[in-house]
PDB file of C-alpha atoms and ligand atoms in Angstrom:
ATOM      1  CA  MET A   1      17.171  93.702  88.997  1.00  0.00           C
ATOM      2  CA  SER A   2      17.906  91.219  86.073  1.00  0.00           C
ATOM      3  CA  LYS A   3      19.395  92.109  83.600  1.00  0.00           C
ATOM      4  CA  ASN A   4      16.819  91.695  80.588  1.00  0.00           C
ATOM      5  CA  ALA A   5      15.195  94.424  82.982  1.00  0.00           C
ATOM      6  CA  ILE A   6      18.665  96.703  82.358  1.00  0.00           C
ATOM      7  CA  SER A   7      17.297  99.593  79.209  1.00  0.00           C
ATOM      8  CA  ASN A   8      18.907  99.372  76.269  1.00  0.00           C
ATOM      9  CA  SER A   9      20.046 102.944  77.118  1.00  0.00           C
ATOM     10  CA  VAL A  10      22.113 101.876  80.036  1.00  0.00           C
ATOM     11  CA  ILE A  11      23.450  98.619  78.315  1.00  0.00           C
ATOM     12  CA  ARG A  12      24.703 100.870  75.742  1.00  0.00           C
ATOM     13  CA  ARG A  13      26.266 103.176  77.702  1.00  0.00           C
ATOM     14  CA  LEU A  14      29.109 100.591  79.004  1.00  0.00           C
ATOM     15  CA  PRO A  15      31.131 100.002  76.696  1.00  0.00           C
ATOM     16  CA  ARG A  16      32.140 104.230  77.179  1.00  0.00           C
ATOM     17  CA  TYR A  17      32.783 103.060  81.058  1.00  0.00           C
ATOM     18  CA  TYR A  18      34.923 100.570  80.241  1.00  0.00           C
ATOM     19  CA  ARG A  19      37.062 102.499  78.439  1.00  0.00           C
ATOM     20  CA  PHE A  20      37.165 105.584  79.530  1.00  0.00           C
ATOM     21  CA  LEU A  21      38.076 103.037  83.416  1.00  0.00           C
ATOM     22  CA  GLY A  22      40.171 101.568  80.919  1.00  0.00           C
ATOM     23  CA  GLU A  23      42.353 104.812  80.510  1.00  0.00           C
ATOM     24  CA  LEU A  24      41.850 106.229  84.263  1.00  0.00           C
ATOM     25  CA  GLU A  25      43.834 102.879  84.962  1.00  0.00           C
ATOM     26  CA  LEU A  26      46.386 103.714  82.527  1.00  0.00           C
ATOM     27  CA  THR A  27      46.760 106.617  83.822  1.00  0.00           C
ATOM     28  CA  GLU A  28      47.166 104.679  87.740  1.00  0.00           C
ATOM     29  CA  CYS A  29      44.044 106.336  89.156  1.00  0.00           C
ATOM     30  CA  VAL A  30      42.847 103.781  91.681  1.00  0.00           C
ATOM     31  CA  ARG A  31      39.426 105.365  93.106  1.00  0.00           C
ATOM     32  CA  ILE A  32      37.070 107.730  91.313  1.00  0.00           C
ATOM     33  CA  SER A  33      33.864 109.482  93.103  1.00  0.00           C
ATOM     34  CA  SER A  34      31.176 109.142  90.876  1.00  0.00           C
ATOM     35  CA  ARG A  35      31.038 112.877  90.717  1.00  0.00           C
ATOM     36  CA  GLU A  36      34.647 113.337  88.537  1.00  0.00           C
ATOM     37  CA  LEU A  37      34.141 110.565  86.603  1.00  0.00           C
ATOM     38  CA  SER A  38      30.712 112.512  85.340  1.00  0.00           C
ATOM     39  CA  GLU A  39      32.892 115.379  84.784  1.00  0.00           C
ATOM     40  CA  ARG A  40      35.579 113.060  82.524  1.00  0.00           C
ATOM     41  CA  MET A  41      31.939 111.666  80.961  1.00  0.00           C
ATOM     42  CA  GLY A  42      30.085 114.288  80.027  1.00  0.00           C
ATOM     43  CA  LEU A  43      26.799 112.757  81.871  1.00  0.00           C
ATOM     44  CA  THR A  44      25.446 113.264  85.128  1.00  0.00           C
ATOM     45  CA  ALA A  45      26.489 112.211  89.139  1.00  0.00           C
ATOM     46  CA  SER A  46      23.450 110.791  89.678  1.00  0.00           C
ATOM     47  CA  GLN A  47      23.491 109.355  85.747  1.00  0.00           C
ATOM     48  CA  ILE A  48      26.388 107.342  86.336  1.00  0.00           C
ATOM     49  CA  ARG A  49      24.699 106.226  90.081  1.00  0.00           C
ATOM     50  CA  GLN A  50      21.206 105.277  88.651  1.00  0.00           C
ATOM     51  CA  ASP A  51      23.336 103.056  85.279  1.00  0.00           C
ATOM     52  CA  LEU A  52      25.826 100.957  87.437  1.00  0.00           C
ATOM     53  CA  ASN A  53      22.294 100.955  90.527  1.00  0.00           C
ATOM     54  CA  CYS A  54      21.722  98.996  87.103  1.00  0.00           C
ATOM     55  CA  PHE A  55      23.555  96.071  88.296  1.00  0.00           C
ATOM     56  CA  GLY A  56      24.309  96.440  91.785  1.00  0.00           C
ATOM     57  CA  GLY A  57      25.969  99.867  92.944  1.00  0.00           C
ATOM     58  CA  PHE A  58      29.873  99.560  92.789  1.00  0.00           C
ATOM     59  CA  GLY A  59      31.114 102.648  94.770  1.00  0.00           C
ATOM     60  CA  GLN A  60      31.206 103.388  98.348  1.00  0.00           C
ATOM     61  CA  GLN A  61      29.597 106.550 100.601  1.00  0.00           C
ATOM     62  CA  GLY A  62      32.156 108.748 100.273  1.00  0.00           C
ATOM     63  CA  TYR A  63      34.881 107.135  98.825  1.00  0.00           C
ATOM     64  CA  GLY A  64      33.253 106.747  95.466  1.00  0.00           C
ATOM     65  CA  TYR A  65      34.437 103.715  92.610  1.00  0.00           C
ATOM     66  CA  ASN A  66      37.462 102.016  93.023  1.00  0.00           C
ATOM     67  CA  VAL A  67      38.239 101.510  89.084  1.00  0.00           C
ATOM     68  CA  LYS A  68      40.467  98.705  88.934  1.00  0.00           C
ATOM     69  CA  GLU A  69      37.690  96.613  90.417  1.00  0.00           C
ATOM     70  CA  LEU A  70      34.742  98.598  88.933  1.00  0.00           C
ATOM     71  CA  ARG A  71      36.351  98.282  85.150  1.00  0.00           C
ATOM     72  CA  GLU A  72      36.805  94.104  86.370  1.00  0.00           C
ATOM     73  CA  GLN A  73      32.827  93.877  86.964  1.00  0.00           C
ATOM     74  CA  ILE A  74      31.713  96.013  84.121  1.00  0.00           C
ATOM     75  CA  GLY A  75      34.362  93.917  81.601  1.00  0.00           C
ATOM     76  CA  ARG A  76      32.358  91.198  83.044  1.00  0.00           C
ATOM     77  CA  ILE A  77      29.033  91.961  82.988  1.00  0.00           C
ATOM     78  CA  LEU A  78      29.177  92.910  79.657  1.00  0.00           C
ATOM     79  CA  GLY A  79      31.261  89.696  78.588  1.00  0.00           C
ATOM     80  CA  VAL A  80      35.295  90.775  77.350  1.00  0.00           C
ATOM     81  CA  HIS A  81      36.660  87.434  78.167  1.00  0.00           C
ATOM     82  CA  ALA A  82      33.851  85.060  76.867  1.00  0.00           C
ATOM     83  CA  GLU A  83      36.351  84.324  73.542  1.00  0.00           C
ATOM     84  CA  ASN A  84      33.239  83.584  71.643  1.00  0.00           C
ATOM     85  CA  PRO A  85      34.213  81.741  68.503  1.00  0.00           C
ATOM     86  CA  THR A  86      33.601  84.071  65.477  1.00  0.00           C
ATOM     87  CA  ILE A  87      34.165  84.615  61.753  1.00  0.00           C
ATOM     88  CA  LEU A  88      33.890  87.599  59.588  1.00  0.00           C
ATOM     89  CA  LEU A  89      32.150  86.335  55.546  1.00  0.00           C
ATOM     90  CA  GLY A  90      33.435  89.299  53.027  1.00  0.00           C
ATOM     91  CA  ALA A  91      37.416  89.915  52.658  1.00  0.00           C
ATOM     92  CA  GLY A  92      37.331  93.204  50.911  1.00  0.00           C
ATOM     93  CA  ASN A  93      38.714  95.880  52.125  1.00  0.00           C
ATOM     94  CA  LEU A  94      36.128  96.442  55.446  1.00  0.00           C
ATOM     95  CA  GLY A  95      36.622  93.083  56.153  1.00  0.00           C
ATOM     96  CA  LYS A  96      40.060  93.412  56.041  1.00  0.00           C
ATOM     97  CA  ALA A  97      40.049  96.756  57.907  1.00  0.00           C
ATOM     98  CA  ILE A  98      37.734  95.407  60.697  1.00  0.00           C
ATOM     99  CA  ALA A  99      39.969  92.111  60.491  1.00  0.00           C
ATOM    100  CA  THR A 100      42.998  93.699  60.759  1.00  0.00           C
ATOM    101  CA  HIS A 101      42.573  96.253  63.566  1.00  0.00           C
ATOM    102  CA  ILE A 102      39.826  95.120  65.742  1.00  0.00           C
ATOM    103  CA  ASP A 103      41.279  93.500  69.331  1.00  0.00           C
ATOM    104  CA  PHE A 104      38.151  91.179  68.919  1.00  0.00           C
ATOM    105  CA  HIS A 105      39.745  88.779  72.196  1.00  0.00           C
ATOM    106  CA  LYS A 106      39.673  92.190  74.017  1.00  0.00           C
ATOM    107  CA  ARG A 107      35.821  92.034  73.679  1.00  0.00           C
ATOM    108  CA  GLY A 108      34.951  88.911  74.316  1.00  0.00           C
ATOM    109  CA  PHE A 109      35.423  87.637  70.996  1.00  0.00           C
ATOM    110  CA  ARG A 110      37.977  85.119  68.886  1.00  0.00           C
ATOM    111  CA  LEU A 111      37.871  85.583  65.332  1.00  0.00           C
ATOM    112  CA  ILE A 112      39.029  82.291  64.259  1.00  0.00           C
ATOM    113  CA  GLY A 113      37.911  82.380  60.322  1.00  0.00           C
ATOM    114  CA  ILE A 114      37.888  84.736  57.544  1.00  0.00           C
ATOM    115  CA  PHE A 115      35.824  83.805  54.074  1.00  0.00           C
ATOM    116  CA  ASP A 116      34.427  84.919  51.056  1.00  0.00           C
ATOM    117  CA  LEU A 117      32.890  83.162  47.754  1.00  0.00           C
ATOM    118  CA  ASN A 118      35.488  85.591  45.520  1.00  0.00           C
ATOM    119  CA  PRO A 119      38.403  82.190  44.884  1.00  0.00           C
ATOM    120  CA  GLU A 120      41.108  84.912  43.950  1.00  0.00           C
ATOM    121  CA  LEU A 121      41.153  85.688  47.392  1.00  0.00           C
ATOM    122  CA  THR A 122      41.200  82.343  48.781  1.00  0.00           C
ATOM    123  CA  GLY A 123      44.341  81.469  50.684  1.00  0.00           C
ATOM    124  CA  LYS A 124      45.439  84.992  50.968  1.00  0.00           C
ATOM    125  CA  LYS A 125      46.338  86.007  54.675  1.00  0.00           C
ATOM    126  CA  ILE A 126      44.870  88.856  56.665  1.00  0.00           C
ATOM    127  CA  GLY A 127      45.867  88.873  59.873  1.00  0.00           C
ATOM    128  CA  ASN A 128      47.063  85.193  61.186  1.00  0.00           C
ATOM    129  CA  LEU A 129      44.183  83.736  59.163  1.00  0.00           C
ATOM    130  CA  GLU A 130      43.789  82.257  55.359  1.00  0.00           C
ATOM    131  CA  VAL A 131      40.781  83.259  53.833  1.00  0.00           C
ATOM    132  CA  LYS A 132      38.308  80.547  53.024  1.00  0.00           C
ATOM    133  CA  ASN A 133      35.725  80.085  51.130  1.00  0.00           C
ATOM    134  CA  THR A 134      32.583  80.472  51.560  1.00  0.00           C
ATOM    135  CA  ASN A 135      31.388  76.914  50.189  1.00  0.00           C
ATOM    136  CA  GLU A 136      33.261  75.660  53.010  1.00  0.00           C
ATOM    137  CA  LEU A 137      31.168  77.603  55.565  1.00  0.00           C
ATOM    138  CA  GLU A 138      29.023  74.430  56.815  1.00  0.00           C
ATOM    139  CA  ALA A 139      31.867  72.246  57.374  1.00  0.00           C
ATOM    140  CA  PHE A 140      34.141  74.389  59.383  1.00  0.00           C
ATOM    141  CA  CYS A 141      31.038  76.004  61.446  1.00  0.00           C
ATOM    142  CA  SER A 142      29.857  72.055  62.113  1.00  0.00           C
ATOM    143  CA  GLU A 143      33.962  71.812  63.320  1.00  0.00           C
ATOM    144  CA  ASN A 144      35.235  74.793  64.953  1.00  0.00           C
ATOM    145  CA  LYS A 145      30.860  76.357  66.125  1.00  0.00           C
ATOM    146  CA  PRO A 146      31.850  79.403  65.900  1.00  0.00           C
ATOM    147  CA  VAL A 147      28.459  81.908  67.518  1.00  0.00           C
ATOM    148  CA  ALA A 148      29.321  84.392  66.003  1.00  0.00           C
ATOM    149  CA  ALA A 149      29.307  86.480  62.180  1.00  0.00           C
ATOM    150  CA  VAL A 150      31.155  90.407  60.893  1.00  0.00           C
ATOM    151  CA  LEU A 151      28.805  90.470  58.347  1.00  0.00           C
ATOM    152  CA  CYS A 152      31.563  92.599  55.210  1.00  0.00           C
ATOM    153  CA  ILE A 153      29.067  91.679  52.365  1.00  0.00           C
ATOM    154  CA  PRO A 154      26.849  93.703  50.056  1.00  0.00           C
ATOM    155  CA  LYS A 155      23.453  94.574  51.383  1.00  0.00           C
ATOM    156  CA  ALA A 156      22.014  92.247  48.063  1.00  0.00           C
ATOM    157  CA  ALA A 157      23.597  89.081  50.308  1.00  0.00           C
ATOM    158  CA  ALA A 158      23.121  89.810  53.584  1.00  0.00           C
ATOM    159  CA  VAL A 159      19.702  88.375  54.837  1.00  0.00           C
ATOM    160  CA  ASP A 160      20.469  85.594  53.065  1.00  0.00           C
ATOM    161  CA  GLU A 161      23.681  84.582  54.368  1.00  0.00           C
ATOM    162  CA  ALA A 162      22.711  85.599  58.083  1.00  0.00           C
ATOM    163  CA  ASN A 163      20.207  82.824  56.891  1.00  0.00           C
ATOM    164  CA  ARG A 164      22.663  80.478  55.898  1.00  0.00           C
ATOM    165  CA  LEU A 165      24.383  80.659  58.898  1.00  0.00           C
ATOM    166  CA  VAL A 166      21.772  80.706  61.455  1.00  0.00           C
ATOM    167  CA  SER A 167      20.779  77.459  60.327  1.00  0.00           C
ATOM    168  CA  TYR A 168      25.221  76.317  60.562  1.00  0.00           C
ATOM    169  CA  GLY A 169      24.495  77.111  64.727  1.00  0.00           C
ATOM    170  CA  ILE A 170      25.601  81.379  64.881  1.00  0.00           C
ATOM    171  CA  ASN A 171      23.526  83.153  66.614  1.00  0.00           C
ATOM    172  CA  ALA A 172      25.211  86.534  66.557  1.00  0.00           C
ATOM    173  CA  PHE A 173      25.654  89.416  63.907  1.00  0.00           C
ATOM    174  CA  TRP A 174      28.061  92.392  63.685  1.00  0.00           C
ATOM    175  CA  ASN A 175      26.267  93.375  60.586  1.00  0.00           C
ATOM    176  CA  PHE A 176      28.580  96.039  57.738  1.00  0.00           C
ATOM    177  CA  SER A 177      26.446  94.803  55.288  1.00  0.00           C
ATOM    178  CA  HIS A 178      23.815  98.828  54.426  1.00  0.00           C
ATOM    179  CA  TYR A 179      20.957  96.240  55.186  1.00  0.00           C
ATOM    180  CA  ASP A 180      19.347  97.096  58.965  1.00  0.00           C
ATOM    181  CA  LEU A 181      19.035  93.130  59.253  1.00  0.00           C
ATOM    182  CA  SER A 182      16.417  91.862  61.616  1.00  0.00           C
ATOM    183  CA  ILE A 183      17.031  88.119  62.013  1.00  0.00           C
ATOM    184  CA  GLU A 184      13.022  86.324  63.048  1.00  0.00           C
ATOM    185  CA  HIS A 185      15.073  83.896  64.450  1.00  0.00           C
ATOM    186  CA  LYS A 186      14.459  83.369  68.296  1.00  0.00           C
ATOM    187  CA  ASN A 187      17.211  83.923  70.404  1.00  0.00           C
ATOM    188  CA  VAL A 188      19.114  86.263  67.388  1.00  0.00           C
ATOM    189  CA  ILE A 189      21.061  88.584  68.351  1.00  0.00           C
ATOM    190  CA  VAL A 190      22.058  91.701  65.778  1.00  0.00           C
ATOM    191  CA  GLU A 191      23.967  94.546  65.812  1.00  0.00           C
ATOM    192  CA  ASN A 192      23.760  97.024  62.594  1.00  0.00           C
ATOM    193  CA  VAL A 193      26.834  99.065  62.495  1.00  0.00           C
ATOM    194  CA  HIS A 194      26.529 102.496  60.552  1.00  0.00           C
ATOM    195  CA  LEU A 195      29.473 104.552  59.821  1.00  0.00           C
ATOM    196  CA  GLY A 196      27.731 106.892  57.609  1.00  0.00           C
ATOM    197  CA  ASP A 197      24.947 106.930  60.082  1.00  0.00           C
ATOM    198  CA  SER A 198      27.597 108.688  63.044  1.00  0.00           C
ATOM    199  CA  LEU A 199      29.101 110.664  60.435  1.00  0.00           C
ATOM    200  CA  LEU A 200      25.256 112.109  59.552  1.00  0.00           C
ATOM    201  CA  THR A 201      24.893 112.914  63.159  1.00  0.00           C
ATOM    202  CA  LEU A 202      28.126 115.553  62.206  1.00  0.00           C
ATOM    203  CA  SER A 203      26.615 116.982  59.881  1.00  0.00           C
ATOM    204  CA  TYR A 204      23.692 117.453  61.911  1.00  0.00           C
ATOM    205  CA  GLY A 205      25.594 118.898  64.552  1.00  0.00           C
ATOM    206  CA  LEU A 206      27.874 121.721  62.204  1.00  0.00           C
ATOM    207  CA  ASN A 207      24.140 122.518  60.241  1.00  0.00           C
ATOM    208  CA  SER A 208      23.427 123.254  63.806  1.00  0.00           C
ATOM    209  CA  LEU A 209      26.359 125.877  64.408  1.00  0.00           C
ATOM    210  CA  ASP A 210      25.475 127.761  61.491  1.00  0.00           C
ATOM    211  CA  THR A 211      22.195 127.687  62.720  1.00  0.00           C
ATOM    212  CA  GLU A 212      23.650 129.372  65.744  1.00  0.00           C
ATOM    213  CA  SER A 213      25.591 131.653  64.568  1.00  0.00           C
ATOM    214  CA  GLU A 214      23.309 133.486  62.435  1.00  0.00           C
ATOM    215  CA  ASN A 215      21.028 133.458  64.566  1.00  0.00           C
TER     216      ASN A 215
HETATM  217  P1  NAI B 301      34.643  95.275  49.009  1.00  0.00           P
HETATM  218  O1  NAI B 301      33.868  95.416  47.835  1.00  0.00           O
HETATM  219  O2  NAI B 301      35.550  95.974  48.709  1.00  0.00           O
HETATM  220  O3  NAI B 301      34.341  93.728  49.724  1.00  0.00           O
HETATM  221  C1  NAI B 301      33.367  92.984  49.585  1.00  0.00           C
HETATM  222  C2  NAI B 301      33.825  91.403  49.617  1.00  0.00           C
HETATM  223  O4  NAI B 301      32.254  90.958  50.237  1.00  0.00           O
HETATM  224  C3  NAI B 301      34.386  91.267  48.430  1.00  0.00           C
HETATM  225  O5  NAI B 301      35.433  90.494  48.696  1.00  0.00           O
HETATM  226  C4  NAI B 301      34.060  89.947  47.898  1.00  0.00           C
HETATM  227  O6  NAI B 301      34.421  88.901  46.657  1.00  0.00           O
HETATM  228  C5  NAI B 301      32.726  89.438  49.062  1.00  0.00           C
HETATM  229  N1  NAI B 301      31.600  88.643  48.853  1.00  0.00           N
HETATM  230  C6  NAI B 301      30.541  89.285  47.860  1.00  0.00           C
HETATM  231  N2  NAI B 301      28.609  88.315  48.664  1.00  0.00           N
HETATM  232  C7  NAI B 301      29.635  87.989  49.209  1.00  0.00           C
HETATM  233  C8  NAI B 301      29.341  86.243  50.236  1.00  0.00           C
HETATM  234  N3  NAI B 301      28.204  86.696  49.881  1.00  0.00           N
HETATM  235  N4  NAI B 301      30.087  85.580  50.893  1.00  0.00           N
HETATM  236  C9  NAI B 301      31.169  86.429  51.299  1.00  0.00           C
HETATM  237  N5  NAI B 301      31.793  87.146  50.315  1.00  0.00           N
HETATM  238  C10 NAI B 301      30.725  87.643  49.804  1.00  0.00           C
HETATM  239  O7  NAI B 301      33.387  96.352  50.019  1.00  0.00           O
HETATM  240  P2  NAI B 301      33.939  96.478  50.953  1.00  0.00           P
HETATM  241  O8  NAI B 301      34.539  98.328  50.564  1.00  0.00           O
HETATM  242  O9  NAI B 301      34.308  95.731  51.646  1.00  0.00           O
HETATM  243  O10 NAI B 301      32.946  96.596  51.941  1.00  0.00           O
HETATM  244  C11 NAI B 301      31.990  95.964  52.480  1.00  0.00           C
HETATM  245  C12 NAI B 301      30.667  95.342  52.566  1.00  0.00           C
HETATM  246  O11 NAI B 301      30.369  96.926  54.201  1.00  0.00           O
HETATM  247  C13 NAI B 301      29.791  97.394  51.592  1.00  0.00           C
HETATM  248  O12 NAI B 301      28.270  95.938  51.171  1.00  0.00           O
HETATM  249  C14 NAI B 301      29.068  97.921  51.859  1.00  0.00           C
HETATM  250  O13 NAI B 301      28.649  98.819  52.053  1.00  0.00           O
HETATM  251  C15 NAI B 301      29.392  97.997  53.276  1.00  0.00           C
HETATM  252  N6  NAI B 301      29.908  99.006  53.965  1.00  0.00           N
HETATM  253  C16 NAI B 301      29.618  99.348  55.370  1.00  0.00           C
HETATM  254  C17 NAI B 301      29.605 100.647  55.946  1.00  0.00           C
HETATM  255  C18 NAI B 301      29.717 100.053  57.215  1.00  0.00           C
HETATM  256  O14 NAI B 301      29.821 101.487  57.917  1.00  0.00           O
HETATM  257  N7  NAI B 301      27.928  99.980  57.684  1.00  0.00           N
HETATM  258  C19 NAI B 301      31.351 101.035  55.919  1.00  0.00           C
HETATM  259  C20 NAI B 301      32.525 100.588  54.612  1.00  0.00           C
HETATM  260  C21 NAI B 301      31.326  99.996  53.810  1.00  0.00           C
END
């Protein structure tokens, strides 16, 4: 099956497989059956077999999956070794937290620049990078060729900044700006992230619990 034909929901599950297999590897687990993996992950064994078959299937009948190999193969599909050069816009509370707490290099990215329009932040260190002013963005992009950007800027600035960055060669956005960015450019991909949506899902779960116990 070509990569393009793989459904979004399968792709969304791959990082989870990768994470679970990483945890299994730490426990020195060498192989696992689709049934055991399904029990740990709360999926069905057939779901797991179907998902992994989209990429050619990695298991062997009667043996299950080799944990290390499967993790490596999923990692390759996810592109974890790509080291895509990445910049971050908005060195406020969220930007700082993301720059310091996310292991970009373990997930296919390398954070090479942090930018903010507030001149008071210029030169301040976040991790091992110094914040640069956004007036340096164009020159920086032309010299360092980042391909991805993390947007930790206010909603009102998101569209203009994203369009500007596309013109500087950025074609992937990890967007936290509370605006569902859908860039109208060919070959530009966006991952909009809203932590609040996840919290609302939890709220729904709690409300459903209340309703169930009342019935
Ligand atoms: P903050 O006010 O601490 O930081 C925002 C920073 O962006 C400031 O340093 C500001 O100077 C800078 N900035 C503003 N416009 C800019 C531009 N055009 N280019 C470069 N830098 C620019 O705000 P905080 O708490 O860091 O939040 C940032 C954004 O992320 C807010 O819009 C907030 O609503 C959103 N947010 C989203 C979450 C999510 O789950 N998606 C979670 C938390 C915050």
